[in-house]
Amino acid sequence: MNDNKNYKIGIIGFGPKGFYGFERLIAYLNEAEISKSIEVHIFNTTSFLASGDVYRTDQPEYLIMNYANRNINSWVLKEPFSNASSTPDFVTWLKAKGHTNAAPGKYAPRALVGSYLVDCYQLVLEQLPKNVKVFTHIGKVTDMIKQNENYQVFYTDIKSGEQDVVACNNALFTTGHHSFKVHKPESEILDNKIDFIYPTNEKLSPVTPQSLVAIKGFGLTAIDSILALTEGKGGVLKKNDKGILKYIPSKKEPYKIYPFSRTGLPMVPRNGSPTSEITLQYFTEEVVQNLEANKPISFNNTLLPLIQKEFHYAFYYVLFKNQGHQFYYDDDFTVMENQVQYFHEDYPESPVFNWDTIVNPFKDEPILSSVVLQVYVEFLIDEAKLGEDKSPFMAAVATWRKISPIFNELYSFGGLDAESHKEFNDQYFGLFNRISYGPPVKNMQKMLALCKAGILDFSYAKSASITQNNENGNFTLQVENGQTTEINYLVNATIARAKESGFKNELYQNLNKNGIIREYKNSTYVPGCLEINAKGNPVLETGIVNNDITFYGTPTEGITCDNDTLSRTRNDFATNWAKETCTAILKRDGRTENYDRTENVL
């Protein structure tokens, strides 16, 4: 397996991003007609290859996607084309399999998306070039050391518990959210503190019936936790005769579930409708080109005003349309404001655009009551049902999804000044995720039903702190006004991200120690991520770029922005990695022809 005559490639982490890299690699190898024997070594912490932990195929059906079927496609129509015998998008695959939830605007169970990814992986495996062999290693990669021309990859086998090592010439890291996950010694792990919820049926099983549970976080992972502790415990959510969703308890769920977060705000849900016809007017590619020459850029002074104008434009575009009028764009924003003024004089009952009301309506409230948040959730559900074509609010919050790819070009590789980089990471990254990438309406309706059933309680949603009681091992949840409650279980439903305090993951700590990566610094700001070049290759401590290794997806967060798990285009370092890997093999094989191509994207 470690024959030096073979060229050995490692893919460390094999969820969707690992599969995308593998698919591009095989496409390039197939086109290059390389005769040399090639080994592809796949390392993954579980046996759920291609699906990864997020889309693992054994999770319950109530855990569903947060974006619609139409947006899911594991393939790229791009040369060199895949060697697979077919390349179906998700909707086509669903129809071929006879699934009833195949409509483009539906939200599928995540396990079903996992099955799709696994099938796509198998389609590539079935057409492997004869000289390519694939080896899978199920276990935890903990270290990599360079030794002469090779990289020794150390991993602990999940079954035997023994450490093994594989020598690779080249490696792609797609380690997902594990990249920032803190390694805790066994002595620090508590039975009543759950630091990672997936797989939910395993991780949340210790939670006992009628207990008191606090959930840190109020995003998609928190919703998964809440559903796993209710539906997953045998509770039933069904509509009554009036069409209102009600929760029927099983008596196996917790007595109370208390979510808490910094803002105390739930995510804005979505209804699965297509992207609206509203185009960007201020935050455009042309504007980006002009700003590129002025990096680093101030977020507050330069970019935020443009974002706010886009939200304003989308809000009034729909509001005007709802009254049979057209909102005309003008380069002079005062002309736009005059249109708005005249409109409100004619329609004084119409809602008025307010940035703070949209992004943080309770900004000045130190604490929030459960009743206030329940009313807000009802408002969000009503707006989401209308969709971005009919709701000015939904049109405004949808704007970030259009801005985000363009913003990424400005943000990446130190595009923001140090102060702005920190402020965006700390404040605005979470804010824009909350308002633009929320759950399906269906899931927010479930949250409302659980709230009305008295199980989900928002009393500690904002400004809460939690401490452990050393006497009995329980926790105390407390808000600023002094209200407290005892908690039996604490669930961490936040997703690990890069933090200023440096690398927390064991593998990345070792990579840093071994000089394979170094921490990225944007002037005075150190976001806690590794430094890479524009191709995803790490910059060594000496400042030299290591072309043998590439990072792709979540590991690059902090120097790039918002690496969507299923996106084939966002920060696509996999394509260049596959291409450069082929070039390296050709050179080693004595073939020196130029392998560069003019890309033809269909």
PDB file of C-alpha atoms in Angstrom, residues 350-564:
ATOM      1  CA  SER A 350     -47.593  50.972   5.584  1.00  0.00           C
ATOM      2  CA  PRO A 351     -44.507  49.720   7.474  1.00  0.00           C
ATOM      3  CA  VAL A 352     -41.439  51.978   7.481  1.00  0.00           C
ATOM      4  CA  PHE A 353     -37.972  50.615   6.798  1.00  0.00           C
ATOM      5  CA  ASN A 354     -35.724  50.612   9.852  1.00  0.00           C
ATOM      6  CA  TRP A 355     -32.381  48.848   9.822  1.00  0.00           C
ATOM      7  CA  ASP A 356     -32.336  48.096  13.568  1.00  0.00           C
ATOM      8  CA  THR A 357     -35.897  46.777  13.542  1.00  0.00           C
ATOM      9  CA  ILE A 358     -34.924  44.282  10.865  1.00  0.00           C
ATOM     10  CA  VAL A 359     -31.561  43.073  12.181  1.00  0.00           C
ATOM     11  CA  ASN A 360     -32.089  43.380  15.949  1.00  0.00           C
ATOM     12  CA  PRO A 361     -35.552  44.580  17.026  1.00  0.00           C
ATOM     13  CA  PHE A 362     -34.793  44.179  20.758  1.00  0.00           C
ATOM     14  CA  LYS A 363     -31.330  45.701  20.689  1.00  0.00           C
ATOM     15  CA  ASP A 364     -32.004  48.040  23.619  1.00  0.00           C
ATOM     16  CA  GLU A 365     -33.878  45.486  25.739  1.00  0.00           C
ATOM     17  CA  PRO A 366     -31.581  43.961  28.393  1.00  0.00           C
ATOM     18  CA  ILE A 367     -33.850  40.921  28.813  1.00  0.00           C
ATOM     19  CA  LEU A 368     -36.745  39.442  26.857  1.00  0.00           C
ATOM     20  CA  SER A 369     -39.867  37.715  28.090  1.00  0.00           C
ATOM     21  CA  SER A 370     -41.097  34.448  26.660  1.00  0.00           C
ATOM     22  CA  VAL A 371     -44.332  36.176  25.571  1.00  0.00           C
ATOM     23  CA  VAL A 372     -42.471  38.873  23.606  1.00  0.00           C
ATOM     24  CA  LEU A 373     -40.356  36.301  21.786  1.00  0.00           C
ATOM     25  CA  GLN A 374     -43.387  34.124  21.060  1.00  0.00           C
ATOM     26  CA  VAL A 375     -45.085  37.098  19.374  1.00  0.00           C
ATOM     27  CA  TYR A 376     -41.892  37.777  17.394  1.00  0.00           C
ATOM     28  CA  VAL A 377     -41.738  34.139  16.247  1.00  0.00           C
ATOM     29  CA  GLU A 378     -45.378  34.412  15.089  1.00  0.00           C
ATOM     30  CA  PHE A 379     -44.436  37.548  13.121  1.00  0.00           C
ATOM     31  CA  LEU A 380     -41.486  35.770  11.484  1.00  0.00           C
ATOM     32  CA  ILE A 381     -43.664  32.807  10.490  1.00  0.00           C
ATOM     33  CA  ASP A 382     -46.303  35.084   8.930  1.00  0.00           C
ATOM     34  CA  GLU A 383     -43.674  37.011   6.961  1.00  0.00           C
ATOM     35  CA  ALA A 384     -41.908  33.843   5.807  1.00  0.00           C
ATOM     36  CA  LYS A 385     -45.181  32.410   4.530  1.00  0.00           C
ATOM     37  CA  LEU A 386     -45.597  35.501   2.351  1.00  0.00           C
ATOM     38  CA  GLY A 387     -42.083  35.063   0.973  1.00  0.00           C
ATOM     39  CA  GLU A 388     -39.676  37.622  -0.421  1.00  0.00           C
ATOM     40  CA  ASP A 389     -41.959  38.500  -3.344  1.00  0.00           C
ATOM     41  CA  LYS A 390     -44.752  39.740  -1.066  1.00  0.00           C
ATOM     42  CA  SER A 391     -43.115  40.563   2.265  1.00  0.00           C
ATOM     43  CA  PRO A 392     -40.932  43.715   2.357  1.00  0.00           C
ATOM     44  CA  PHE A 393     -39.234  42.298   5.457  1.00  0.00           C
ATOM     45  CA  MET A 394     -38.360  38.996   3.771  1.00  0.00           C
ATOM     46  CA  ALA A 395     -37.178  40.805   0.637  1.00  0.00           C
ATOM     47  CA  ALA A 396     -34.807  42.865   2.772  1.00  0.00           C
ATOM     48  CA  VAL A 397     -33.286  39.956   4.705  1.00  0.00           C
ATOM     49  CA  ALA A 398     -32.922  37.897   1.493  1.00  0.00           C
ATOM     50  CA  THR A 399     -30.621  40.607   0.161  1.00  0.00           C
ATOM     51  CA  TRP A 400     -27.614  39.272   2.075  1.00  0.00           C
ATOM     52  CA  ARG A 401     -27.788  35.988   0.147  1.00  0.00           C
ATOM     53  CA  LYS A 402     -27.212  37.986  -3.038  1.00  0.00           C
ATOM     54  CA  ILE A 403     -24.530  40.196  -1.510  1.00  0.00           C
ATOM     55  CA  SER A 404     -22.599  37.393   0.183  1.00  0.00           C
ATOM     56  CA  PRO A 405     -20.651  35.995  -2.823  1.00  0.00           C
ATOM     57  CA  ILE A 406     -19.532  39.506  -3.792  1.00  0.00           C
ATOM     58  CA  PHE A 407     -18.690  40.399  -0.204  1.00  0.00           C
ATOM     59  CA  ASN A 408     -16.510  37.277   0.015  1.00  0.00           C
ATOM     60  CA  GLU A 409     -14.273  38.694  -2.719  1.00  0.00           C
ATOM     61  CA  LEU A 410     -13.665  41.804  -0.620  1.00  0.00           C
ATOM     62  CA  TYR A 411     -13.356  40.040   2.736  1.00  0.00           C
ATOM     63  CA  SER A 412     -10.937  37.262   1.772  1.00  0.00           C
ATOM     64  CA  PHE A 413      -7.180  37.442   2.313  1.00  0.00           C
ATOM     65  CA  GLY A 414      -7.173  40.593   4.421  1.00  0.00           C
ATOM     66  CA  GLY A 415      -9.557  42.650   2.322  1.00  0.00           C
ATOM     67  CA  LEU A 416     -10.983  44.323   5.427  1.00  0.00           C
ATOM     68  CA  ASP A 417      -8.852  46.385   7.777  1.00  0.00           C
ATOM     69  CA  ALA A 418      -8.027  44.688  11.076  1.00  0.00           C
ATOM     70  CA  GLU A 419     -10.720  46.457  13.114  1.00  0.00           C
ATOM     71  CA  SER A 420     -13.383  45.708  10.494  1.00  0.00           C
ATOM     72  CA  HIS A 421     -12.269  42.090  10.143  1.00  0.00           C
ATOM     73  CA  LYS A 422     -12.719  41.550  13.879  1.00  0.00           C
ATOM     74  CA  GLU A 423     -16.052  43.372  14.032  1.00  0.00           C
ATOM     75  CA  PHE A 424     -17.480  41.416  11.110  1.00  0.00           C
ATOM     76  CA  ASN A 425     -16.375  38.073  12.576  1.00  0.00           C
ATOM     77  CA  ASP A 426     -17.677  38.919  16.058  1.00  0.00           C
ATOM     78  CA  GLN A 427     -20.907  40.733  15.196  1.00  0.00           C
ATOM     79  CA  TYR A 428     -22.038  40.627  11.600  1.00  0.00           C
ATOM     80  CA  PHE A 429     -21.212  37.072  10.533  1.00  0.00           C
ATOM     81  CA  GLY A 430     -23.723  35.664  13.007  1.00  0.00           C
ATOM     82  CA  LEU A 431     -26.224  38.444  12.336  1.00  0.00           C
ATOM     83  CA  PHE A 432     -26.359  37.846   8.588  1.00  0.00           C
ATOM     84  CA  ASN A 433     -26.524  34.070   9.065  1.00  0.00           C
ATOM     85  CA  ARG A 434     -29.438  34.523  11.474  1.00  0.00           C
ATOM     86  CA  ILE A 435     -31.532  36.672   9.171  1.00  0.00           C
ATOM     87  CA  SER A 436     -30.664  35.088   5.810  1.00  0.00           C
ATOM     88  CA  TYR A 437     -29.991  31.355   6.268  1.00  0.00           C
ATOM     89  CA  GLY A 438     -32.744  30.312   8.640  1.00  0.00           C
ATOM     90  CA  PRO A 439     -34.793  27.102   8.882  1.00  0.00           C
ATOM     91  CA  PRO A 440     -37.878  26.142   6.878  1.00  0.00           C
ATOM     92  CA  VAL A 441     -41.141  27.691   8.113  1.00  0.00           C
ATOM     93  CA  LYS A 442     -42.187  24.184   9.149  1.00  0.00           C
ATOM     94  CA  ASN A 443     -39.472  24.018  11.797  1.00  0.00           C
ATOM     95  CA  MET A 444     -40.253  27.455  13.207  1.00  0.00           C
ATOM     96  CA  GLN A 445     -43.914  26.441  13.460  1.00  0.00           C
ATOM     97  CA  LYS A 446     -42.743  23.475  15.516  1.00  0.00           C
ATOM     98  CA  MET A 447     -40.836  25.821  17.834  1.00  0.00           C
ATOM     99  CA  LEU A 448     -43.992  27.890  18.294  1.00  0.00           C
ATOM    100  CA  ALA A 449     -46.072  24.781  19.074  1.00  0.00           C
ATOM    101  CA  LEU A 450     -43.512  23.652  21.671  1.00  0.00           C
ATOM    102  CA  CYS A 451     -43.550  27.128  23.198  1.00  0.00           C
ATOM    103  CA  LYS A 452     -47.338  27.106  23.466  1.00  0.00           C
ATOM    104  CA  ALA A 453     -47.174  23.618  24.986  1.00  0.00           C
ATOM    105  CA  GLY A 454     -45.024  25.057  27.765  1.00  0.00           C
ATOM    106  CA  ILE A 455     -41.974  22.929  27.017  1.00  0.00           C
ATOM    107  CA  LEU A 456     -39.878  25.492  25.132  1.00  0.00           C
ATOM    108  CA  ASP A 457     -39.354  28.528  27.343  1.00  0.00           C
ATOM    109  CA  PHE A 458     -37.720  31.776  26.128  1.00  0.00           C
ATOM    110  CA  SER A 459     -37.442  33.380  29.590  1.00  0.00           C
ATOM    111  CA  TYR A 460     -33.645  33.137  29.571  1.00  0.00           C
ATOM    112  CA  ALA A 461     -33.095  33.673  25.836  1.00  0.00           C
ATOM    113  CA  LYS A 462     -31.103  36.905  26.156  1.00  0.00           C
ATOM    114  CA  SER A 463     -28.407  38.063  28.566  1.00  0.00           C
ATOM    115  CA  ALA A 464     -28.248  34.755  30.413  1.00  0.00           C
ATOM    116  CA  SER A 465     -25.197  33.255  32.075  1.00  0.00           C
ATOM    117  CA  ILE A 466     -24.753  29.698  33.259  1.00  0.00           C
ATOM    118  CA  THR A 467     -22.577  28.346  36.057  1.00  0.00           C
ATOM    119  CA  GLN A 468     -22.032  24.896  37.464  1.00  0.00           C
ATOM    120  CA  ASN A 469     -23.094  23.993  40.980  1.00  0.00           C
ATOM    121  CA  ASN A 470     -20.186  22.116  42.521  1.00  0.00           C
ATOM    122  CA  GLU A 471     -22.367  20.546  45.210  1.00  0.00           C
ATOM    123  CA  ASN A 472     -24.757  18.551  43.016  1.00  0.00           C
ATOM    124  CA  GLY A 473     -23.234  18.881  39.535  1.00  0.00           C
ATOM    125  CA  ASN A 474     -26.260  20.741  38.164  1.00  0.00           C
ATOM    126  CA  PHE A 475     -26.120  24.185  36.551  1.00  0.00           C
ATOM    127  CA  THR A 476     -27.671  27.548  37.388  1.00  0.00           C
ATOM    128  CA  LEU A 477     -29.099  29.618  34.537  1.00  0.00           C
ATOM    129  CA  GLN A 478     -29.449  33.308  35.346  1.00  0.00           C
ATOM    130  CA  VAL A 479     -30.475  36.506  33.551  1.00  0.00           C
ATOM    131  CA  GLU A 480     -29.338  40.024  34.388  1.00  0.00           C
ATOM    132  CA  ASN A 481     -32.365  40.849  36.522  1.00  0.00           C
ATOM    133  CA  GLY A 482     -31.491  38.048  38.923  1.00  0.00           C
ATOM    134  CA  GLN A 483     -34.076  35.460  37.822  1.00  0.00           C
ATOM    135  CA  THR A 484     -32.563  31.991  38.109  1.00  0.00           C
ATOM    136  CA  THR A 485     -33.433  28.355  37.533  1.00  0.00           C
ATOM    137  CA  GLU A 486     -31.615  25.110  38.184  1.00  0.00           C
ATOM    138  CA  ILE A 487     -30.606  23.117  35.112  1.00  0.00           C
ATOM    139  CA  ASN A 488     -29.981  19.372  34.930  1.00  0.00           C
ATOM    140  CA  TYR A 489     -28.387  19.281  31.451  1.00  0.00           C
ATOM    141  CA  LEU A 490     -26.433  21.833  29.424  1.00  0.00           C
ATOM    142  CA  VAL A 491     -26.370  21.324  25.657  1.00  0.00           C
ATOM    143  CA  ASN A 492     -23.884  23.285  23.551  1.00  0.00           C
ATOM    144  CA  ALA A 493     -25.721  23.873  20.273  1.00  0.00           C
ATOM    145  CA  THR A 494     -23.183  26.283  18.800  1.00  0.00           C
ATOM    146  CA  ILE A 495     -20.874  25.366  15.938  1.00  0.00           C
ATOM    147  CA  ALA A 496     -17.157  25.829  16.543  1.00  0.00           C
ATOM    148  CA  ARG A 497     -15.538  28.645  14.555  1.00  0.00           C
ATOM    149  CA  ALA A 498     -12.102  30.216  14.403  1.00  0.00           C
ATOM    150  CA  LYS A 499     -11.330  32.234  17.531  1.00  0.00           C
ATOM    151  CA  GLU A 500      -8.640  34.734  18.408  1.00  0.00           C
ATOM    152  CA  SER A 501      -7.102  32.481  21.037  1.00  0.00           C
ATOM    153  CA  GLY A 502      -5.403  30.279  18.437  1.00  0.00           C
ATOM    154  CA  PHE A 503      -5.752  26.690  17.221  1.00  0.00           C
ATOM    155  CA  LYS A 504      -7.833  24.502  19.551  1.00  0.00           C
ATOM    156  CA  ASN A 505      -8.053  21.333  17.483  1.00  0.00           C
ATOM    157  CA  GLU A 506      -5.359  18.712  18.164  1.00  0.00           C
ATOM    158  CA  LEU A 507      -4.568  18.136  14.478  1.00  0.00           C
ATOM    159  CA  TYR A 508      -4.188  21.833  13.707  1.00  0.00           C
ATOM    160  CA  GLN A 509      -2.127  22.405  16.831  1.00  0.00           C
ATOM    161  CA  ASN A 510       0.257  19.696  15.614  1.00  0.00           C
ATOM    162  CA  LEU A 511       0.329  21.033  12.045  1.00  0.00           C
ATOM    163  CA  ASN A 512       1.273  24.411  13.472  1.00  0.00           C
ATOM    164  CA  LYS A 513       3.909  22.902  15.776  1.00  0.00           C
ATOM    165  CA  ASN A 514       5.405  20.946  12.854  1.00  0.00           C
ATOM    166  CA  GLY A 515       5.695  24.078  10.696  1.00  0.00           C
ATOM    167  CA  ILE A 516       3.195  22.850   8.092  1.00  0.00           C
ATOM    168  CA  ILE A 517       0.822  25.767   8.768  1.00  0.00           C
ATOM    169  CA  ARG A 518       1.040  29.092  10.531  1.00  0.00           C
ATOM    170  CA  GLU A 519      -1.575  31.336  12.075  1.00  0.00           C
ATOM    171  CA  TYR A 520      -2.960  34.104   9.894  1.00  0.00           C
ATOM    172  CA  LYS A 521      -2.532  37.712  11.008  1.00  0.00           C
ATOM    173  CA  ASN A 522      -4.362  40.678   9.556  1.00  0.00           C
ATOM    174  CA  SER A 523      -2.171  43.448  10.945  1.00  0.00           C
ATOM    175  CA  THR A 524      -3.106  43.592  14.660  1.00  0.00           C
ATOM    176  CA  TYR A 525      -5.995  41.108  14.385  1.00  0.00           C
ATOM    177  CA  VAL A 526      -5.388  37.360  14.709  1.00  0.00           C
ATOM    178  CA  PRO A 527      -8.677  35.581  13.830  1.00  0.00           C
ATOM    179  CA  GLY A 528      -7.490  32.105  14.849  1.00  0.00           C
ATOM    180  CA  CYS A 529      -7.299  30.520  11.397  1.00  0.00           C
ATOM    181  CA  LEU A 530      -4.441  29.288   9.233  1.00  0.00           C
ATOM    182  CA  GLU A 531      -2.820  31.403   6.528  1.00  0.00           C
ATOM    183  CA  ILE A 532      -3.333  30.267   2.930  1.00  0.00           C
ATOM    184  CA  ASN A 533      -2.733  31.769  -0.491  1.00  0.00           C
ATOM    185  CA  ALA A 534      -5.426  32.356  -3.115  1.00  0.00           C
ATOM    186  CA  LYS A 535      -5.206  28.680  -4.174  1.00  0.00           C
ATOM    187  CA  GLY A 536      -5.766  27.281  -0.675  1.00  0.00           C
ATOM    188  CA  ASN A 537      -2.092  26.320  -0.121  1.00  0.00           C
ATOM    189  CA  PRO A 538      -0.715  26.967   3.370  1.00  0.00           C
ATOM    190  CA  VAL A 539       1.928  29.580   4.006  1.00  0.00           C
ATOM    191  CA  LEU A 540       4.728  28.137   6.130  1.00  0.00           C
ATOM    192  CA  GLU A 541       6.372  29.859   9.086  1.00  0.00           C
ATOM    193  CA  THR A 542       9.181  30.895   6.742  1.00  0.00           C
ATOM    194  CA  GLY A 543       6.691  32.618   4.425  1.00  0.00           C
ATOM    195  CA  ILE A 544       7.110  29.994   1.695  1.00  0.00           C
ATOM    196  CA  VAL A 545       3.968  28.532   0.141  1.00  0.00           C
ATOM    197  CA  ASN A 546       3.604  24.740   0.334  1.00  0.00           C
ATOM    198  CA  ASN A 547       2.017  23.593  -2.933  1.00  0.00           C
ATOM    199  CA  ASP A 548       1.831  19.943  -1.790  1.00  0.00           C
ATOM    200  CA  ILE A 549      -1.035  20.697   0.605  1.00  0.00           C
ATOM    201  CA  THR A 550      -4.399  22.407   0.088  1.00  0.00           C
ATOM    202  CA  PHE A 551      -7.142  23.394   2.516  1.00  0.00           C
ATOM    203  CA  TYR A 552     -10.752  23.599   1.363  1.00  0.00           C
ATOM    204  CA  GLY A 553     -14.033  24.514   3.020  1.00  0.00           C
ATOM    205  CA  THR A 554     -14.454  25.248   6.716  1.00  0.00           C
ATOM    206  CA  PRO A 555     -10.715  25.063   7.610  1.00  0.00           C
ATOM    207  CA  THR A 556     -10.248  28.267   5.599  1.00  0.00           C
ATOM    208  CA  GLU A 557     -12.910  30.222   7.556  1.00  0.00           C
ATOM    209  CA  GLY A 558     -11.490  33.465   8.890  1.00  0.00           C
ATOM    210  CA  ILE A 559      -9.330  34.167   5.874  1.00  0.00           C
ATOM    211  CA  THR A 560     -12.292  33.396   3.577  1.00  0.00           C
ATOM    212  CA  CYS A 561     -15.956  33.897   4.393  1.00  0.00           C
ATOM    213  CA  ASP A 562     -18.953  31.580   4.660  1.00  0.00           C
ATOM    214  CA  ASN A 563     -17.872  28.288   3.100  1.00  0.00           C
ATOM    215  CA  ASP A 564     -21.268  26.777   2.351  1.00  0.00           C
TER     216      ASP A 564
END
